[in-house]
mmCIF file of C-alpha atoms in Angstrom:
data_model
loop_
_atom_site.group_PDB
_atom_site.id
_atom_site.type_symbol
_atom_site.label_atom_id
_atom_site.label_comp_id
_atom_site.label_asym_id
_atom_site.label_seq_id
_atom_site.Cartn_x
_atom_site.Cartn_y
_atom_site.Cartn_z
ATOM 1 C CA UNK A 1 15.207 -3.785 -7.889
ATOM 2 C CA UNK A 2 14.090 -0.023 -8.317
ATOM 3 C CA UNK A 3 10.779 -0.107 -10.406
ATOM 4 C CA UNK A 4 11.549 3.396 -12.194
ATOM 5 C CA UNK A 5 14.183 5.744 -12.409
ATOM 6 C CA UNK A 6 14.267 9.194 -11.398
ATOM 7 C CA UNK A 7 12.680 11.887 -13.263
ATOM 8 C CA UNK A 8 14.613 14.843 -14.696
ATOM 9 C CA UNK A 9 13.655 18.288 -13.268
ATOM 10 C CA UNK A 10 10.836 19.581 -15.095
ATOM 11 C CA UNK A 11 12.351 23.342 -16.631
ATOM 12 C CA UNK A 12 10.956 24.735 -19.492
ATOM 13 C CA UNK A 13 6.954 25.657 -19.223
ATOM 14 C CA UNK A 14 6.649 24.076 -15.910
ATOM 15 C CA UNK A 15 6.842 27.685 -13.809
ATOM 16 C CA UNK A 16 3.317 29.953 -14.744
ATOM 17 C CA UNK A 17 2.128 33.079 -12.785
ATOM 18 C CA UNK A 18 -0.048 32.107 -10.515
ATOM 19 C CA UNK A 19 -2.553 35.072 -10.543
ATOM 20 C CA UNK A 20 -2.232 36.795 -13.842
ATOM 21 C CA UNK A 21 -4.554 38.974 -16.251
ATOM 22 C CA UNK A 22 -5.085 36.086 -18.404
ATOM 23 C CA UNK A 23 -8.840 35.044 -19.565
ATOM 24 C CA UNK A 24 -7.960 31.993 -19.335
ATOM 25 C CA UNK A 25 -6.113 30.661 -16.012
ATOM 26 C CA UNK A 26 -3.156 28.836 -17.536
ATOM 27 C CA UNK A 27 -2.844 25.516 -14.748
ATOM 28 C CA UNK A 28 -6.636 25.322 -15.477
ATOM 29 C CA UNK A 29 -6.406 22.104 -17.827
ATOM 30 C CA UNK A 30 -9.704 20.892 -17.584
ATOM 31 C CA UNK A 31 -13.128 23.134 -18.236
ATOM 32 C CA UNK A 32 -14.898 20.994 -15.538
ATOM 33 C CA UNK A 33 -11.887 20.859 -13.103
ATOM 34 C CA UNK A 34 -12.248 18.615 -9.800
ATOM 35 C CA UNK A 35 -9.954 17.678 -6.772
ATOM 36 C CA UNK A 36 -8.669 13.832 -7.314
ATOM 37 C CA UNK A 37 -10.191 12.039 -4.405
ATOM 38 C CA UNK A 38 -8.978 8.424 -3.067
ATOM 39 C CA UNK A 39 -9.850 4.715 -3.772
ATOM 40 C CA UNK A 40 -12.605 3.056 -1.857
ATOM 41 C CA UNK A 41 -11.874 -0.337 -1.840
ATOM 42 C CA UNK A 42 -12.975 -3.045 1.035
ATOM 43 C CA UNK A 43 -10.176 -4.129 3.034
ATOM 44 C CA UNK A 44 -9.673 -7.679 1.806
ATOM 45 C CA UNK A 45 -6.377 -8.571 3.260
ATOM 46 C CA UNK A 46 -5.850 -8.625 6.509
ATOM 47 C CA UNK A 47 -3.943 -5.483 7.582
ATOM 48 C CA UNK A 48 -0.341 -5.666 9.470
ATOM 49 C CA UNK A 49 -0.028 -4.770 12.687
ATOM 50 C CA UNK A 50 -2.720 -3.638 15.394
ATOM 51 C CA UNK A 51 -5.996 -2.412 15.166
ATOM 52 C CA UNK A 52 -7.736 -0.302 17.612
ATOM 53 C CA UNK A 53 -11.249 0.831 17.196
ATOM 54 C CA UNK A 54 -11.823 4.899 16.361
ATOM 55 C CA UNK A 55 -15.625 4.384 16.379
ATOM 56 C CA UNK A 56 -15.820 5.797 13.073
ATOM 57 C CA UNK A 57 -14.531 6.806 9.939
ATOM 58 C CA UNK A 58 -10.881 8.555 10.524
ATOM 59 C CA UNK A 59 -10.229 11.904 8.545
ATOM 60 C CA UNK A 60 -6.750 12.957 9.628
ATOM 61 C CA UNK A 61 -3.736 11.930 11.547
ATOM 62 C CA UNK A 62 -0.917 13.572 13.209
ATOM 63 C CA UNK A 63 1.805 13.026 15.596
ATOM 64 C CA UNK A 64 3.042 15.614 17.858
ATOM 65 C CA UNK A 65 5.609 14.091 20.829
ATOM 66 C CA UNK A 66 4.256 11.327 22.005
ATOM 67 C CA UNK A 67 0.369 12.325 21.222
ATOM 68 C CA UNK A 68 -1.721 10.808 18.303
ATOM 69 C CA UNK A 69 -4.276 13.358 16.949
ATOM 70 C CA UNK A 70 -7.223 11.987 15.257
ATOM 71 C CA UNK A 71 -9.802 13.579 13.530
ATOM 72 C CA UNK A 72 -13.924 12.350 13.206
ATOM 73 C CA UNK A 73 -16.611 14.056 11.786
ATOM 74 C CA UNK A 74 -16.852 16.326 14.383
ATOM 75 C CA UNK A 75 -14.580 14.646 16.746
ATOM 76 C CA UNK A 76 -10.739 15.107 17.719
ATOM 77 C CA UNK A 77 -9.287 12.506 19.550
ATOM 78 C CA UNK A 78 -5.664 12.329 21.599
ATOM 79 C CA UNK A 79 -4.038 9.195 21.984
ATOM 80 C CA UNK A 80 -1.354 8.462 23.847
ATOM 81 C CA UNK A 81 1.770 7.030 22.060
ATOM 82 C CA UNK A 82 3.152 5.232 24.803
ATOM 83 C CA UNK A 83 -0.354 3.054 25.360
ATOM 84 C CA UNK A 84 -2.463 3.466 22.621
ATOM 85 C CA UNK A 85 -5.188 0.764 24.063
ATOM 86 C CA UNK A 86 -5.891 3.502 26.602
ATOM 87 C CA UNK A 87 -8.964 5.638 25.963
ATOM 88 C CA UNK A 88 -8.269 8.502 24.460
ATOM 89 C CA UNK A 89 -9.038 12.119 25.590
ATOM 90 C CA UNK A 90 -11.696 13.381 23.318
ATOM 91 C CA UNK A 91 -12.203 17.301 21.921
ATOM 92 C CA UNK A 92 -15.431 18.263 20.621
ATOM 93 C CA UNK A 93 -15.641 20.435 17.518
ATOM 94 C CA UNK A 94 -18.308 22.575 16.126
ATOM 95 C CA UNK A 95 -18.351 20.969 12.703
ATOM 96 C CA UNK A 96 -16.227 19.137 10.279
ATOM 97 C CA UNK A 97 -12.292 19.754 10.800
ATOM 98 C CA UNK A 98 -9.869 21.042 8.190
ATOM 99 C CA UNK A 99 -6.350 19.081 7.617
ATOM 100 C CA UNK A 100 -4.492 18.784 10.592
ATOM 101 C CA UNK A 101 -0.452 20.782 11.210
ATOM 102 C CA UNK A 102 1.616 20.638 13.989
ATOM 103 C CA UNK A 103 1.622 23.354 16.946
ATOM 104 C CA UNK A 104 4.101 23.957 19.554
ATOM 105 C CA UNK A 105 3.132 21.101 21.910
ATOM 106 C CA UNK A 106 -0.361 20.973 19.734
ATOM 107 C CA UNK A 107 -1.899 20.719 16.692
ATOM 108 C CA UNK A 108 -3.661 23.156 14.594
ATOM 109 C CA UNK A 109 -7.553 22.032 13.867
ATOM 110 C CA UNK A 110 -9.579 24.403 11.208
ATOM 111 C CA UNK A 111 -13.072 24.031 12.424
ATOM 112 C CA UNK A 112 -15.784 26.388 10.951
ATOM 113 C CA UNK A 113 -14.952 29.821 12.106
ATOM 114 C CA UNK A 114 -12.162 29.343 14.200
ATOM 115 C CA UNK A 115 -8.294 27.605 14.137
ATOM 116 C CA UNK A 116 -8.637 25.570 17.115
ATOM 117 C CA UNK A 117 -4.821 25.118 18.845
ATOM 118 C CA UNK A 118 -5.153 22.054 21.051
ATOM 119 C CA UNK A 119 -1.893 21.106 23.229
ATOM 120 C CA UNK A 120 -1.215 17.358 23.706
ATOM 121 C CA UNK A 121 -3.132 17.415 27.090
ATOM 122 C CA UNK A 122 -6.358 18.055 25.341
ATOM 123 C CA UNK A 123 -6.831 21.870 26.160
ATOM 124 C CA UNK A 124 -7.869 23.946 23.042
ATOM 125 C CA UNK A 125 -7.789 27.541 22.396
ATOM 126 C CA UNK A 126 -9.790 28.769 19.275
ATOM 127 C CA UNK A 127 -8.773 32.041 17.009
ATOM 128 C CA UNK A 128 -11.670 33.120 15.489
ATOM 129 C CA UNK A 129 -11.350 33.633 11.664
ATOM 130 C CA UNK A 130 -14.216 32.926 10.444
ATOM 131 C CA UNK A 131 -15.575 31.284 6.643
ATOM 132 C CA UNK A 132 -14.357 27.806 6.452
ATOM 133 C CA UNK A 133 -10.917 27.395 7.105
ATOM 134 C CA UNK A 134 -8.777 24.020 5.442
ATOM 135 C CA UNK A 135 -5.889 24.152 6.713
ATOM 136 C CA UNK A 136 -3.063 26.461 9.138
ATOM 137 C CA UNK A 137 0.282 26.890 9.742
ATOM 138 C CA UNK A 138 1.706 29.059 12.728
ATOM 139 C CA UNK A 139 4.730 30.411 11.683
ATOM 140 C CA UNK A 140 7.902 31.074 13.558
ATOM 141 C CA UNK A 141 6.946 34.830 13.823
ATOM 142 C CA UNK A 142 3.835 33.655 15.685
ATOM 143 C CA UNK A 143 1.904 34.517 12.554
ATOM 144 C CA UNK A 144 -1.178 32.377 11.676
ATOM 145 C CA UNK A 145 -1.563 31.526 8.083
ATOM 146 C CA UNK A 146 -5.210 30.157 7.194
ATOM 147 C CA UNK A 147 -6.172 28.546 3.750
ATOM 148 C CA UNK A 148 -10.043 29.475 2.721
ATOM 149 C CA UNK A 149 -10.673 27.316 -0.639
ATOM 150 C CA UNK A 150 -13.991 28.452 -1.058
ATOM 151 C CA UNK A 151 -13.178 32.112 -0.975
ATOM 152 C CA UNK A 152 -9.868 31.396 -3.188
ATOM 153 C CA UNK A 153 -8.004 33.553 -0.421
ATOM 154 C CA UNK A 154 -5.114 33.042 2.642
ATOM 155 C CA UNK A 155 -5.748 35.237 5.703
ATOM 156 C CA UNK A 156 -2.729 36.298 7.812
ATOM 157 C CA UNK A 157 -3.301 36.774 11.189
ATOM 158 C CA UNK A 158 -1.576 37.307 14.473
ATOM 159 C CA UNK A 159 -2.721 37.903 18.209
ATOM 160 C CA UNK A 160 -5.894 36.934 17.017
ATOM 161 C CA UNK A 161 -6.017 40.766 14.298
ATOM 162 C CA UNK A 162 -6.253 39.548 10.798
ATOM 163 C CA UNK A 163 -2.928 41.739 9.319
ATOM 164 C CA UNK A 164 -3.746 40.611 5.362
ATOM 165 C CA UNK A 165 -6.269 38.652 2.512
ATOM 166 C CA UNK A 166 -4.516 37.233 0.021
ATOM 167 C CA UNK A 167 -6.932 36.165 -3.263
ATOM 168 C CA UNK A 168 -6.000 35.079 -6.683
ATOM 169 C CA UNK A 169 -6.927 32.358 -9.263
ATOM 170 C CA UNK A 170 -5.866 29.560 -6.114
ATOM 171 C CA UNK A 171 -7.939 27.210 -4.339
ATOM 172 C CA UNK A 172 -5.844 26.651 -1.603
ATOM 173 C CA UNK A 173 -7.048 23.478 0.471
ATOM 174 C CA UNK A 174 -3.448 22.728 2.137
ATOM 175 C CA UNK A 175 -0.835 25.374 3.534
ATOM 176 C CA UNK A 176 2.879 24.004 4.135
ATOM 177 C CA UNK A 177 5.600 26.591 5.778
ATOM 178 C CA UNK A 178 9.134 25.766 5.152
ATOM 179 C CA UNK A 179 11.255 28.151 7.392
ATOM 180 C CA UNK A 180 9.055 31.318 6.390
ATOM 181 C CA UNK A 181 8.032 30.513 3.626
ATOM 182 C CA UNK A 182 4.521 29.077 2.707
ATOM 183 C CA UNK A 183 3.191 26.981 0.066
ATOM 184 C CA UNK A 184 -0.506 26.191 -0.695
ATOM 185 C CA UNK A 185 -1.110 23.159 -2.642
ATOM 186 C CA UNK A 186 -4.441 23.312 -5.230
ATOM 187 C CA UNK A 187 -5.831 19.839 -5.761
ATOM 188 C CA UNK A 188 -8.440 21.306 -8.353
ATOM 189 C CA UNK A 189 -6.300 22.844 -10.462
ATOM 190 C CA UNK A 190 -2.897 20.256 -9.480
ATOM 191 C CA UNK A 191 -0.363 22.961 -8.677
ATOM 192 C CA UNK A 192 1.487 24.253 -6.404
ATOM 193 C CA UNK A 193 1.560 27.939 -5.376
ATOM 194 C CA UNK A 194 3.937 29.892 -3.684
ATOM 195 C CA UNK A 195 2.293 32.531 -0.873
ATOM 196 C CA UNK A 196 3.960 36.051 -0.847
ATOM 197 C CA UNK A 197 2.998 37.123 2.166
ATOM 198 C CA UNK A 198 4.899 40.375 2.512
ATOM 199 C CA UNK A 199 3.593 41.125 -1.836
ATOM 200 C CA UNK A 200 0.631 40.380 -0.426
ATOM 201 C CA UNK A 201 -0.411 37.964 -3.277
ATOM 202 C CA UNK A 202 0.378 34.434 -5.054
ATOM 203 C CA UNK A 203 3.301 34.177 -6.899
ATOM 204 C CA UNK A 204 4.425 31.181 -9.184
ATOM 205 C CA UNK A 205 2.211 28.176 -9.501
ATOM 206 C CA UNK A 206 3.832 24.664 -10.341
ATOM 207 C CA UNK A 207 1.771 22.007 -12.372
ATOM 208 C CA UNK A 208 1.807 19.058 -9.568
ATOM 209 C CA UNK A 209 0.576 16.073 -12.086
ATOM 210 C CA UNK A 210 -2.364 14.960 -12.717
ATOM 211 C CA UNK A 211 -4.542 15.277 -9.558
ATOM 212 C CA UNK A 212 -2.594 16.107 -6.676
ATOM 213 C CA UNK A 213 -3.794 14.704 -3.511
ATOM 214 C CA UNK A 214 -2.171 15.276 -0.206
ATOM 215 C CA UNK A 215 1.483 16.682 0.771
ATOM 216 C CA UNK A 216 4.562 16.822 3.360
ATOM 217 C CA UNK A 217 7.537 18.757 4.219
ATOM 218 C CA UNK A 218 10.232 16.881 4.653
ATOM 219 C CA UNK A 219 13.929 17.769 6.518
ATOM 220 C CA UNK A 220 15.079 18.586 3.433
ATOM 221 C CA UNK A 221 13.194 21.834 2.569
ATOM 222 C CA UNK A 222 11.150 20.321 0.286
ATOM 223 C CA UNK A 223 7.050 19.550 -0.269
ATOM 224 C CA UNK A 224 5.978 16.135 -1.138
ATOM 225 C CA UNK A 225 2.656 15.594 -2.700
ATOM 226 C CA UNK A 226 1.025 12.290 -3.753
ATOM 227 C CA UNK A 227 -0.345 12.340 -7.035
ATOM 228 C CA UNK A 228 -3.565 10.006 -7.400
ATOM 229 C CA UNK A 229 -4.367 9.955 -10.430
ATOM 230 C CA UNK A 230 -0.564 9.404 -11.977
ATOM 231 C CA UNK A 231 0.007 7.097 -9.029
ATOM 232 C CA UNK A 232 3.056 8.898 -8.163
ATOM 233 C CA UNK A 233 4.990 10.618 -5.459
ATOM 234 C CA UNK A 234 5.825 14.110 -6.507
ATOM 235 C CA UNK A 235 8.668 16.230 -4.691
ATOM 236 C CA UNK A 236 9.084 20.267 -5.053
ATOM 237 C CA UNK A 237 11.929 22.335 -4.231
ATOM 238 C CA UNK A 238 11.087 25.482 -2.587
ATOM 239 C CA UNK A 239 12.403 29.132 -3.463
ATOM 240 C CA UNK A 240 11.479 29.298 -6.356
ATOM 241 C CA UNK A 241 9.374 26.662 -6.571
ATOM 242 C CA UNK A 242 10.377 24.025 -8.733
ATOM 243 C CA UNK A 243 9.459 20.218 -9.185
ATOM 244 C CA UNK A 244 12.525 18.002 -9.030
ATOM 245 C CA UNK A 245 11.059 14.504 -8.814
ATOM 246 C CA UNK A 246 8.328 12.185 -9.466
ATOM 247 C CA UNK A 247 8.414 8.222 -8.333
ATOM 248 C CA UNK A 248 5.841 5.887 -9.154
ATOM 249 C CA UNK A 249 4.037 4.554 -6.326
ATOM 250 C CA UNK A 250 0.952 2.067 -6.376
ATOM 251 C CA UNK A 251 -2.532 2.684 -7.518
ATOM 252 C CA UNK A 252 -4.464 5.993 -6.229
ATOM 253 C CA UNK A 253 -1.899 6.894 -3.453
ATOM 254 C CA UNK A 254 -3.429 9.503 -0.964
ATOM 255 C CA UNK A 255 -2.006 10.203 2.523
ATOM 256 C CA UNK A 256 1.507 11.006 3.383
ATOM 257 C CA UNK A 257 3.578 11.666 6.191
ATOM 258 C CA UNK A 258 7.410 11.932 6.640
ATOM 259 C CA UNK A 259 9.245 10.289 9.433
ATOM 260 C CA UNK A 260 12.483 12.780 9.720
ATOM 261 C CA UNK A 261 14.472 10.374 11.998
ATOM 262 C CA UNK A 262 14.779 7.704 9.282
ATOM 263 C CA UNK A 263 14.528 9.489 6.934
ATOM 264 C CA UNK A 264 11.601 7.610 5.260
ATOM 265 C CA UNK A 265 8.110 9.271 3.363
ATOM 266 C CA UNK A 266 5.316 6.681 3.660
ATOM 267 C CA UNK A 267 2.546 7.046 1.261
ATOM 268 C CA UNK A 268 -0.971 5.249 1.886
ATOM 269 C CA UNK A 269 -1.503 3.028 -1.392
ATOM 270 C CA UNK A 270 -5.587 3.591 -1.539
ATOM 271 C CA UNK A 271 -6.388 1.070 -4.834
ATOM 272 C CA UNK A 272 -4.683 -1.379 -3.523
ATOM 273 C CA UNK A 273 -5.066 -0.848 0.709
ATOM 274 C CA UNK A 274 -1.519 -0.816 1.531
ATOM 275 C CA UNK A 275 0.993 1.338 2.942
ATOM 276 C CA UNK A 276 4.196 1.792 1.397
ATOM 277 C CA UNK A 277 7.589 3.378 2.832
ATOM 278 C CA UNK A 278 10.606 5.062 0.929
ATOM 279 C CA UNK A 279 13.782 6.418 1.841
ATOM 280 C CA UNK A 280 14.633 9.380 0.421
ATOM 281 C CA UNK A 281 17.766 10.443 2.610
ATOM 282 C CA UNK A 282 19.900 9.852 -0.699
ATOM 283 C CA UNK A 283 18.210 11.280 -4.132
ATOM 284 C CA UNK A 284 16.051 9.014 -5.411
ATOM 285 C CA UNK A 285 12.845 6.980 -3.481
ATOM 286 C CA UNK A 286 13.718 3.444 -2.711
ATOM 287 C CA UNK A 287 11.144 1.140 -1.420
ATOM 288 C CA UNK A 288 11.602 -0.397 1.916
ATOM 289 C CA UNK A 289 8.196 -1.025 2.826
ATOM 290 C CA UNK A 290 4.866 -2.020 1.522
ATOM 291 C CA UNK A 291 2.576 -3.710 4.075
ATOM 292 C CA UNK A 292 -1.461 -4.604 3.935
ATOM 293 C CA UNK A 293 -3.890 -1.904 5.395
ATOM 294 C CA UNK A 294 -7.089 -1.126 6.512
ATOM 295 C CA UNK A 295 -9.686 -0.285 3.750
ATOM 296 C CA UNK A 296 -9.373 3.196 2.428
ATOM 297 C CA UNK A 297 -6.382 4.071 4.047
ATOM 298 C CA UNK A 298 -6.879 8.140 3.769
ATOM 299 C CA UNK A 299 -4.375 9.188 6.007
ATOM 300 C CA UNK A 300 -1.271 8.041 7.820
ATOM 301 C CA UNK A 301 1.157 9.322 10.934
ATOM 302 C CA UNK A 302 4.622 8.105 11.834
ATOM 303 C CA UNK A 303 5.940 8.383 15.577
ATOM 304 C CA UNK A 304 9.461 9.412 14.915
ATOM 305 C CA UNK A 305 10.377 7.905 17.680
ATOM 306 C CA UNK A 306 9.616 4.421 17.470
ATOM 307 C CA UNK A 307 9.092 4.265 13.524
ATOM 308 C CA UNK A 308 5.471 3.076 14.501
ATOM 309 C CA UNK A 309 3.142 3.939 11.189
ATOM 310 C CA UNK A 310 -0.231 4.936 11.771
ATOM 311 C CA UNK A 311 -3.093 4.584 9.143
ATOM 312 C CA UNK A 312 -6.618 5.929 9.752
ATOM 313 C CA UNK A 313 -9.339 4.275 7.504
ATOM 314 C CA UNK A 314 -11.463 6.504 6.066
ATOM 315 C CA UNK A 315 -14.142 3.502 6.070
ATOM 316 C CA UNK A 316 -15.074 1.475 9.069
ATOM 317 C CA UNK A 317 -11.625 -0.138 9.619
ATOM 318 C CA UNK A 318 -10.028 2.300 12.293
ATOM 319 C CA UNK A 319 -6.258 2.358 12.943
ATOM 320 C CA UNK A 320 -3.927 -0.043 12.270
ATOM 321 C CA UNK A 321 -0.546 0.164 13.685
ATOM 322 C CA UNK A 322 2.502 -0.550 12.090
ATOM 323 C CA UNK A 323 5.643 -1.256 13.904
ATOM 324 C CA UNK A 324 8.335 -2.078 10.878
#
C-alpha cells in the first residue's frame, strides 16, 4: 500500500525571480540560512549485500559504463564493475573534490582550481578555472559549466577560455544540464534556479522544501532532489521550471541516483541507514525497495546494467553492494 498520495503541482507563489532588486532576497526564509546536511547514525543493522573496504570515509559515487568512481578526501578511486574485489586504480587530487557528473567515457571531478576530466582508464586532464569549483557539467556544445558557491557565480567555459560569469543572489553547490539547459540547485536557500546562459544571468528560482539536499536528472527531463529536512523526494519540471511532485521518503534522505533502464530513483534513507528504491516510470513514486545500509549512507550509484546499487558511507562503513 502507497504511504501518501501525490502532491498537486505547486502554481501560485511558487515561481520568484531569482536575482532581483529586492532588499530582501525573496527564497531567503531564514535570517541565519544553512545547507540541510545528513543523519549520522551508527550502522546498527547489518547492511544487505557486499561490503568492500574504501579505506575511508566515501564522499561521492558515480557510474560511468562499467567504471565505479569514488571520491576520498583527496582521493578518486576507479573500480571496475565487472570485479569490484579487484584493486582499484587510484587518482590523486590536490584537495577536497566537488560533486561528481558524468563525462564522455569519464567523470567530471571539481578539485581546487581546476575541473579534472578523468576517463574510465584512470587518465585525467585538468581545465584550470580556478576558486573552488562544486560541481560541472560539459554540455553537448563542448561547453563547461562550473558552479562556484562561495563566489555566488557559474563560469562558462570552453577550450579551456572562460566565455562568461554569471552572479546573482544563488549559491549554486550542484549544476544539472538537461539537453542545454542547466539548473543549479541552492541547498542554503532550498531552491532551484534556472541558468540563462546566453542572458547571461539566473532566471526563476523554485522553493525546493525545506532543506534540499542532493539531486538527479532522470530520462524524463526532469531534476529530482531529496529534501532532508521534509523527508521527501521532490521532482521539478524543467522549462520553466516548475515543481510537480513531492513523495515522502524516510527520515533525513540524502543521496540519489537514477537507474534509467528500470526506471527506478533510489534515495539513501540517512536517519534510518537504509536505501530505498522507487519507480517512477508511471506518475507517481512507488516503493519497491528499502534494504539496510552502511552507516551514513551519503551517497549512492546504480550500474544500469545489472541494477547493482552502490552506497558509499560517509563514516567508516565503505561500500555496500546491492544486487536487488
Amino acid at each position: 500500500m502507497k504511504t501518501a498520495r501525490l502532491a498537486a503541482a505547486l502554481l501560485a507563489g511558487a515561481l520568484l525571480a531569482g536575482c532581483g532588486s529586492q532588499d530582501k532576497d525573496p527564497l531567503q526564509v531564514a535570517n541565519n540560512a544553512s545547507a540541510a546536511k545528513p543523519a549520522s547514525v551508527p550502522m546498527s543493522t547489518p547492511a544487505k549485500g557486499d561490503r568492500i573496504d574504501t579505506g575511508g570515509a566515501v564522499l561521492d559515487t558515480l557510474v560511468v559504463d562499467r567504471t565505479l568512481f569514488l571520491t576520498r578526501a583527496d582521493t578518486l578511486l576507479l573500480y571496475n564493475l565487472d570485479d569490484l574485489t579487484a584493486q582499484p586504480r587510484t587518482v590523486k587530487l590536490p584537495g577536497k573534490p566537488g560533486k561528481l557528473s558524468a563525462a564522455p567515457s569519464g567523470a567530471l571531478v571539481p578539485v581546487p582550481g581546476s575541473v579534472l576530466t578523468v576517463s574510465t582508464s584512470g587518465r585525467s586532464a585538468p581545465t584550470e578555472v580556478g576558486g573552488k569549483p562544486s560541481s560541472a557539467v560539459l554540455l553537448r556544445d563542448g561547453r563547461l559549466v562550473v558552479a562556484f558557491p562561495d563566489k555566488d557565480s557559474v563560469g562558462v567555459f570552453r577550450d579551456g577560455k572562460r566565455l562568461a560569469n554569471i552572479t546573482g543572489k544563488v549559491r549554486p553547490e550542484q549544476l544539472f544540464a538537461v539537453g542545454e539547459e542547466v539548473l543549479a540547485l541552492d541547498p542554503v536557500r532550498t531552491a532551484l534556479y534556472d541558468v540563462q546562459l546566453d542572458k547571461r544571468s539566473f532566471g526563476t528560482g523554485v522553493r525546493a522544501g525545506q532543506g534540499a539536499a542532493r539531486g538527479v536528472t532522470d530520462s524524463y527531463g526532469r531534476v529530482l532532489v531529496t529534501d532532508a529536512r521534509s523527508n521527501q523526494l521532490l521532482a521539478f519540471a524543467t522549462g520553466p521550471v516548475l515543481m510537480r511532485q513531492r513523495f515522502p521518503v524516510g527520515k533525513t534522505p540524502f543521496g540519489i541516483a537514477f537507474d534509467p533502464t528500470r526506471k527506478l530513483i533510489w534515495v539513501t534513507v540517512t536517519g534510518t541507514n537504509e536505501v530505498a528504491g522507487y519507480a517512477v516510470g508511471h506518475g507517481e513514486p512507488d516503493l519497491k525497495y528499502r534494504f539496510p545500509t552502511v552507516g551514513s549512507p551519503d551517497s549512492v550509484a546504480v550500474d544500469p546494467r545489472s541494477g547493482a546499487v552502490l552506497v558509499g558511507s560517509a563514516a567508516t562503513d565503505g561500500l555496500a553492494v546491492v544486487r536487488p
